[in-house]
Amino acid sequence: MAKLTTEELIEQFKGLTLIELSDFVKVFEETFDVTAAAPVAVAAAGPVAAAAEAEEEKTEFDVILTAAGDKKIQVIKEVRALTSLGLKEAKDLVDGAPKPVLENVNKETAEKAKAQLEGAGASVDVK
C-alpha cells in the first residue's frame, strides 16, 4: 500500500460528505484510542489570559468631565482648547457632565488634559 501525503489525505477528505467524515472520525478515535475534541479548559483559559494582558498594557485612555465646578466658563474654554468643538457643543458637553471630553488618547495626553481641566476648576476622571 502506498503512503499518502498530507495534501493527498486532505484532498480525499474534501471528497467526503460531512456524515462520511464524521463516521471516519469516530472510527479513527476508536482505532487509535484518542479523541478529536479540544480540551475545554485550555480553550477557556485563552481569552481570560488575553483579557488580563490587555488590562496590564492599557495604552488608550478616556478623559471624562465629571463636574464643571464654579468656573464654568473657564472649563468651557478648556474643553474648546482640547477638542475641535464649537462654543455651543462645548457648553452642552460641560452642562451634560459627566461626559467624555477625549476618548482613546495616550496616557500623556490624558494627564495633560486632566491637569488643564482641573486648573480651570473642573472635576475630571481618567479611565
PDB file of C-alpha atoms in Angstrom, residues 48-98:
ATOM      1  CA  VAL A  48      -9.062  35.082  30.121  1.00  0.00           C
ATOM      2  CA  ALA A  49      -5.297  35.343  29.794  1.00  0.00           C
ATOM      3  CA  ALA A  50      -5.640  37.673  26.806  1.00  0.00           C
ATOM      4  CA  ALA A  51      -8.024  39.923  28.760  1.00  0.00           C
ATOM      5  CA  ALA A  52      -5.593  40.096  31.682  1.00  0.00           C
ATOM      6  CA  GLU A  53      -2.770  41.115  29.343  1.00  0.00           C
ATOM      7  CA  ALA A  54      -4.958  43.803  27.779  1.00  0.00           C
ATOM      8  CA  GLU A  55      -5.624  45.272  31.236  1.00  0.00           C
ATOM      9  CA  GLU A  56      -1.906  45.448  32.013  1.00  0.00           C
ATOM     10  CA  GLU A  57      -0.951  47.027  28.698  1.00  0.00           C
ATOM     11  CA  LYS A  58      -3.596  49.739  28.537  1.00  0.00           C
ATOM     12  CA  THR A  59      -2.404  52.445  26.169  1.00  0.00           C
ATOM     13  CA  GLU A  60      -5.620  54.326  25.437  1.00  0.00           C
ATOM     14  CA  PHE A  61      -7.478  56.392  27.995  1.00  0.00           C
ATOM     15  CA  ASP A  62     -10.697  58.405  28.194  1.00  0.00           C
ATOM     16  CA  VAL A  63     -10.792  61.822  29.863  1.00  0.00           C
ATOM     17  CA  ILE A  64     -14.217  62.213  31.475  1.00  0.00           C
ATOM     18  CA  LEU A  65     -15.533  65.515  32.804  1.00  0.00           C
ATOM     19  CA  THR A  66     -17.441  64.641  35.982  1.00  0.00           C
ATOM     20  CA  ALA A  67     -18.384  68.167  37.095  1.00  0.00           C
ATOM     21  CA  ALA A  68     -17.821  71.704  35.813  1.00  0.00           C
ATOM     22  CA  GLY A  69     -17.228  73.328  39.195  1.00  0.00           C
ATOM     23  CA  ASP A  70     -17.646  77.046  39.940  1.00  0.00           C
ATOM     24  CA  LYS A  71     -15.755  78.428  36.931  1.00  0.00           C
ATOM     25  CA  LYS A  72     -17.941  77.004  34.203  1.00  0.00           C
ATOM     26  CA  ILE A  73     -16.833  79.499  31.540  1.00  0.00           C
ATOM     27  CA  GLN A  74     -13.151  78.624  32.107  1.00  0.00           C
ATOM     28  CA  VAL A  75     -13.988  74.930  31.828  1.00  0.00           C
ATOM     29  CA  ILE A  76     -15.844  75.539  28.537  1.00  0.00           C
ATOM     30  CA  LYS A  77     -12.773  77.405  27.221  1.00  0.00           C
ATOM     31  CA  GLU A  78     -10.514  74.497  28.174  1.00  0.00           C
ATOM     32  CA  VAL A  79     -12.871  71.965  26.561  1.00  0.00           C
ATOM     33  CA  ARG A  80     -12.782  74.014  23.362  1.00  0.00           C
ATOM     34  CA  ALA A  81      -8.982  74.196  23.528  1.00  0.00           C
ATOM     35  CA  LEU A  82      -8.709  70.412  23.952  1.00  0.00           C
ATOM     36  CA  THR A  83     -11.268  69.492  21.292  1.00  0.00           C
ATOM     37  CA  SER A  84     -12.470  70.806  17.973  1.00  0.00           C
ATOM     38  CA  LEU A  85     -15.902  71.597  19.408  1.00  0.00           C
ATOM     39  CA  GLY A  86     -17.647  74.882  18.843  1.00  0.00           C
ATOM     40  CA  LEU A  87     -18.904  77.072  21.677  1.00  0.00           C
ATOM     41  CA  LYS A  88     -22.401  75.545  21.796  1.00  0.00           C
ATOM     42  CA  GLU A  89     -21.124  71.950  21.654  1.00  0.00           C
ATOM     43  CA  ALA A  90     -18.539  72.608  24.368  1.00  0.00           C
ATOM     44  CA  LYS A  91     -21.176  74.268  26.572  1.00  0.00           C
ATOM     45  CA  ASP A  92     -23.542  71.321  26.041  1.00  0.00           C
ATOM     46  CA  LEU A  93     -20.766  68.901  26.964  1.00  0.00           C
ATOM     47  CA  VAL A  94     -19.950  70.816  30.167  1.00  0.00           C
ATOM     48  CA  ASP A  95     -23.654  71.149  31.072  1.00  0.00           C
ATOM     49  CA  GLY A  96     -24.235  67.435  30.480  1.00  0.00           C
ATOM     50  CA  ALA A  97     -21.373  66.245  32.735  1.00  0.00           C
ATOM     51  CA  PRO A  98     -20.376  63.512  33.355  1.00  0.00           C
TER      52      PRO A  98
END
